[in-house]
Structures are given as C-alpha cells and as structure tokens.
C-alpha cells in the first residue's frame, strides 16, 4: 500500500513507505579544482616554515636553512662591565661579545729637553705627556707599561731625532729582552723617526718599555710617541 505524499519545496512529490527512516542526502564531493588548489598551497608554504632546534643555554642554536647562532660557552670574567656598543646580537645572525676590560695607552714627548734619567745606564726613553691611559697600566715615571691581564697586546712607537747626525737604534724591551728594534740614521735630513710595531702575547705583570740601544737623543725627540692596547684576553 502506498503511503501519503509529502510536498517538497520544488513542488515535486515523494513517496514514503510506511515506517521507512529518513536520512539526509550525503554532501556533494568537493570540486576537483578546489582540492588541487589546497594541495598546491600546502606544498608552497611548507619550506617557508623555519624549524629551530634549541638544546640548552650553553650550546649552539641551529636555525635550519637560516643561520647559525654561536653562544659563548666560556664567558669572560669581565662580562659584568658596561657592555660595548658592539656587543649583543648582530644583524648577521651571530652574537658579538665584548673582549673584556679596556686597556690602552698612548704617550708623547712634548719637549726636546733631555731628562737627567737619560744619563743613567738603563737608557729608558721617557715620555712626559699622557694622551690615553685606560686601565692606568702605563707608569709615566718609569716609562713602563705593565700588563694588567694575560692577553695579546699591540705596541707601536715613533722616536724622532732632531738635528742629530748620529744613527740611533730604539728597541722595544719586554722583561729585559729586546723584542724588536728600529733605526734612524739618515744624515741628510734634520728630522727622522725610528718606527716599528709588534703584537705580543703577554702574561699578567709582564713589562714593556723603550730603550735607546745606540746613539743619543741630545738634539731632542719632541713629538715622539709610544702606544699600546689589549687586542684580546687569553
């Protein structure tokens, strides 16, 4: 026996069997074009998602496909000092750390007067004017620099002789040993400089000064300079 008719919105009739359950029609399958577009977007965006591996606070952090961040596993004892304007993360993707305490000096001879100390056997070359003495490691009374910490140091000097036809030899002496020397002996000029420079590995307490190994500075050595600084600690 045929059951009653139900009127649909479209105006068509649908025959229902007595007692038959009603089920909603299944959703239509997605259009093939939409499915293909979703897969394409996923494939394009996958390589752009950076992956990072952080092991702990003292080990390197590797950003795959991006950069390498190098961490300081042995920080300097002077890290509590005022940070350098160059310290901290850089735009290149690695960390730049301050090298430690600031040590630098530069001294100059302001007159041609020869001090009485030059007449002794030490023949240490003295400087009477301090331009820079960061760390207070240069003693103007003795003309000597004392390393405040172990590290690599840079030194340079220019000793000028004026109206002196004698050849002079100037040595940079560390702990009594002449490391380097420079000469000035041109007799056709009235002013000439003996100049040289060096990098030295020094322990804390090592001492450096300039010594006149040959000749005299009786004509004066105004504008002569002696400079040095800590390149990096060890």
PDB file of C-alpha atoms in Angstrom, residues 50-134:
ATOM      1  CA  UNK A  50      61.547  27.669   9.762  1.00  0.00           C
ATOM      2  CA  UNK A  51      62.393  24.932  12.154  1.00  0.00           C
ATOM      3  CA  UNK A  52      64.632  25.641  15.162  1.00  0.00           C
ATOM      4  CA  UNK A  53      66.434  23.293  17.489  1.00  0.00           C
ATOM      5  CA  UNK A  54      67.403  24.710  20.895  1.00  0.00           C
ATOM      6  CA  UNK A  55      69.386  22.311  23.039  1.00  0.00           C
ATOM      7  CA  UNK A  56      70.216  24.385  26.135  1.00  0.00           C
ATOM      8  CA  UNK A  57      71.563  27.783  27.210  1.00  0.00           C
ATOM      9  CA  UNK A  58      75.228  26.957  26.567  1.00  0.00           C
ATOM     10  CA  UNK A  59      75.042  25.001  23.313  1.00  0.00           C
ATOM     11  CA  UNK A  60      74.614  26.363  19.787  1.00  0.00           C
ATOM     12  CA  UNK A  61      71.159  27.034  18.390  1.00  0.00           C
ATOM     13  CA  UNK A  62      70.802  25.919  14.793  1.00  0.00           C
ATOM     14  CA  UNK A  63      68.213  27.596  12.610  1.00  0.00           C
ATOM     15  CA  UNK A  64      67.877  25.223   9.695  1.00  0.00           C
ATOM     16  CA  UNK A  65      68.071  26.986   6.378  1.00  0.00           C
ATOM     17  CA  UNK A  66      68.630  30.363   8.034  1.00  0.00           C
ATOM     18  CA  UNK A  67      71.766  30.968  10.129  1.00  0.00           C
ATOM     19  CA  UNK A  68      73.998  29.691  12.917  1.00  0.00           C
ATOM     20  CA  UNK A  69      73.924  31.367  16.331  1.00  0.00           C
ATOM     21  CA  UNK A  70      77.178  30.890  18.276  1.00  0.00           C
ATOM     22  CA  UNK A  71      76.869  31.134  22.056  1.00  0.00           C
ATOM     23  CA  UNK A  72      79.727  31.874  24.452  1.00  0.00           C
ATOM     24  CA  UNK A  73      80.326  28.691  26.464  1.00  0.00           C
ATOM     25  CA  UNK A  74      83.187  30.361  28.369  1.00  0.00           C
ATOM     26  CA  UNK A  75      82.119  33.923  29.171  1.00  0.00           C
ATOM     27  CA  UNK A  76      84.724  36.465  30.186  1.00  0.00           C
ATOM     28  CA  UNK A  77      85.120  37.326  33.850  1.00  0.00           C
ATOM     29  CA  UNK A  78      84.576  40.961  32.896  1.00  0.00           C
ATOM     30  CA  UNK A  79      81.105  40.371  31.460  1.00  0.00           C
ATOM     31  CA  UNK A  80      79.561  42.387  34.301  1.00  0.00           C
ATOM     32  CA  UNK A  81      81.143  45.574  32.992  1.00  0.00           C
ATOM     33  CA  UNK A  82      79.375  48.138  30.887  1.00  0.00           C
ATOM     34  CA  UNK A  83      78.579  46.437  27.583  1.00  0.00           C
ATOM     35  CA  UNK A  84      80.250  47.597  24.418  1.00  0.00           C
ATOM     36  CA  UNK A  85      78.040  49.277  21.789  1.00  0.00           C
ATOM     37  CA  UNK A  86      79.091  46.393  19.521  1.00  0.00           C
ATOM     38  CA  UNK A  87      78.003  43.668  21.968  1.00  0.00           C
ATOM     39  CA  UNK A  88      74.794  41.699  21.595  1.00  0.00           C
ATOM     40  CA  UNK A  89      73.134  40.036  18.609  1.00  0.00           C
ATOM     41  CA  UNK A  90      74.190  41.362  15.249  1.00  0.00           C
ATOM     42  CA  UNK A  91      72.250  41.652  12.031  1.00  0.00           C
ATOM     43  CA  UNK A  92      74.431  38.885  10.561  1.00  0.00           C
ATOM     44  CA  UNK A  93      72.853  36.254  12.797  1.00  0.00           C
ATOM     45  CA  UNK A  94      75.628  35.692  15.327  1.00  0.00           C
ATOM     46  CA  UNK A  95      76.491  37.071  18.747  1.00  0.00           C
ATOM     47  CA  UNK A  96      79.297  39.600  19.181  1.00  0.00           C
ATOM     48  CA  UNK A  97      80.733  39.730  22.690  1.00  0.00           C
ATOM     49  CA  UNK A  98      82.922  42.367  24.252  1.00  0.00           C
ATOM     50  CA  UNK A  99      86.526  41.234  24.582  1.00  0.00           C
ATOM     51  CA  UNK A 100      86.763  42.238  28.250  1.00  0.00           C
ATOM     52  CA  UNK A 101      88.410  45.059  30.183  1.00  0.00           C
ATOM     53  CA  UNK A 102      89.602  48.069  28.199  1.00  0.00           C
ATOM     54  CA  UNK A 103      93.386  48.528  28.262  1.00  0.00           C
ATOM     55  CA  UNK A 104      95.116  51.151  26.107  1.00  0.00           C
ATOM     56  CA  UNK A 105      97.772  53.838  26.410  1.00  0.00           C
ATOM     57  CA  UNK A 106      99.385  56.475  24.243  1.00  0.00           C
ATOM     58  CA  UNK A 107     102.111  58.843  25.409  1.00  0.00           C
ATOM     59  CA  UNK A 108     104.053  61.597  23.684  1.00  0.00           C
ATOM     60  CA  UNK A 109     107.159  63.674  24.221  1.00  0.00           C
ATOM     61  CA  UNK A 110     106.149  67.349  24.429  1.00  0.00           C
ATOM     62  CA  UNK A 111     109.614  68.955  24.732  1.00  0.00           C
ATOM     63  CA  UNK A 112     113.153  68.430  23.480  1.00  0.00           C
ATOM     64  CA  UNK A 113     114.611  68.622  26.961  1.00  0.00           C
ATOM     65  CA  UNK A 114     116.542  65.507  27.907  1.00  0.00           C
ATOM     66  CA  UNK A 115     115.734  64.404  31.472  1.00  0.00           C
ATOM     67  CA  UNK A 116     118.630  63.571  33.799  1.00  0.00           C
ATOM     68  CA  UNK A 117     117.411  59.970  33.912  1.00  0.00           C
ATOM     69  CA  UNK A 118     118.677  59.516  30.349  1.00  0.00           C
ATOM     70  CA  UNK A 119     122.247  59.752  31.595  1.00  0.00           C
ATOM     71  CA  UNK A 120     121.960  56.553  33.614  1.00  0.00           C
ATOM     72  CA  UNK A 121     122.793  53.052  32.394  1.00  0.00           C
ATOM     73  CA  UNK A 122     119.185  51.998  31.757  1.00  0.00           C
ATOM     74  CA  UNK A 123     118.785  54.329  28.744  1.00  0.00           C
ATOM     75  CA  UNK A 124     114.996  54.077  29.059  1.00  0.00           C
ATOM     76  CA  UNK A 125     113.183  56.511  26.755  1.00  0.00           C
ATOM     77  CA  UNK A 126     110.780  58.648  28.793  1.00  0.00           C
ATOM     78  CA  UNK A 127     107.556  60.385  27.802  1.00  0.00           C
ATOM     79  CA  UNK A 128     106.135  63.308  29.725  1.00  0.00           C
ATOM     80  CA  UNK A 129     102.589  63.657  28.380  1.00  0.00           C
ATOM     81  CA  UNK A 130      99.832  61.036  28.598  1.00  0.00           C
ATOM     82  CA  UNK A 131      97.193  61.122  25.868  1.00  0.00           C
ATOM     83  CA  UNK A 132      95.379  57.893  26.800  1.00  0.00           C
ATOM     84  CA  UNK A 133      95.899  55.601  29.785  1.00  0.00           C
ATOM     85  CA  UNK A 134      92.841  53.347  30.049  1.00  0.00           C
TER      86      UNK A 134
END
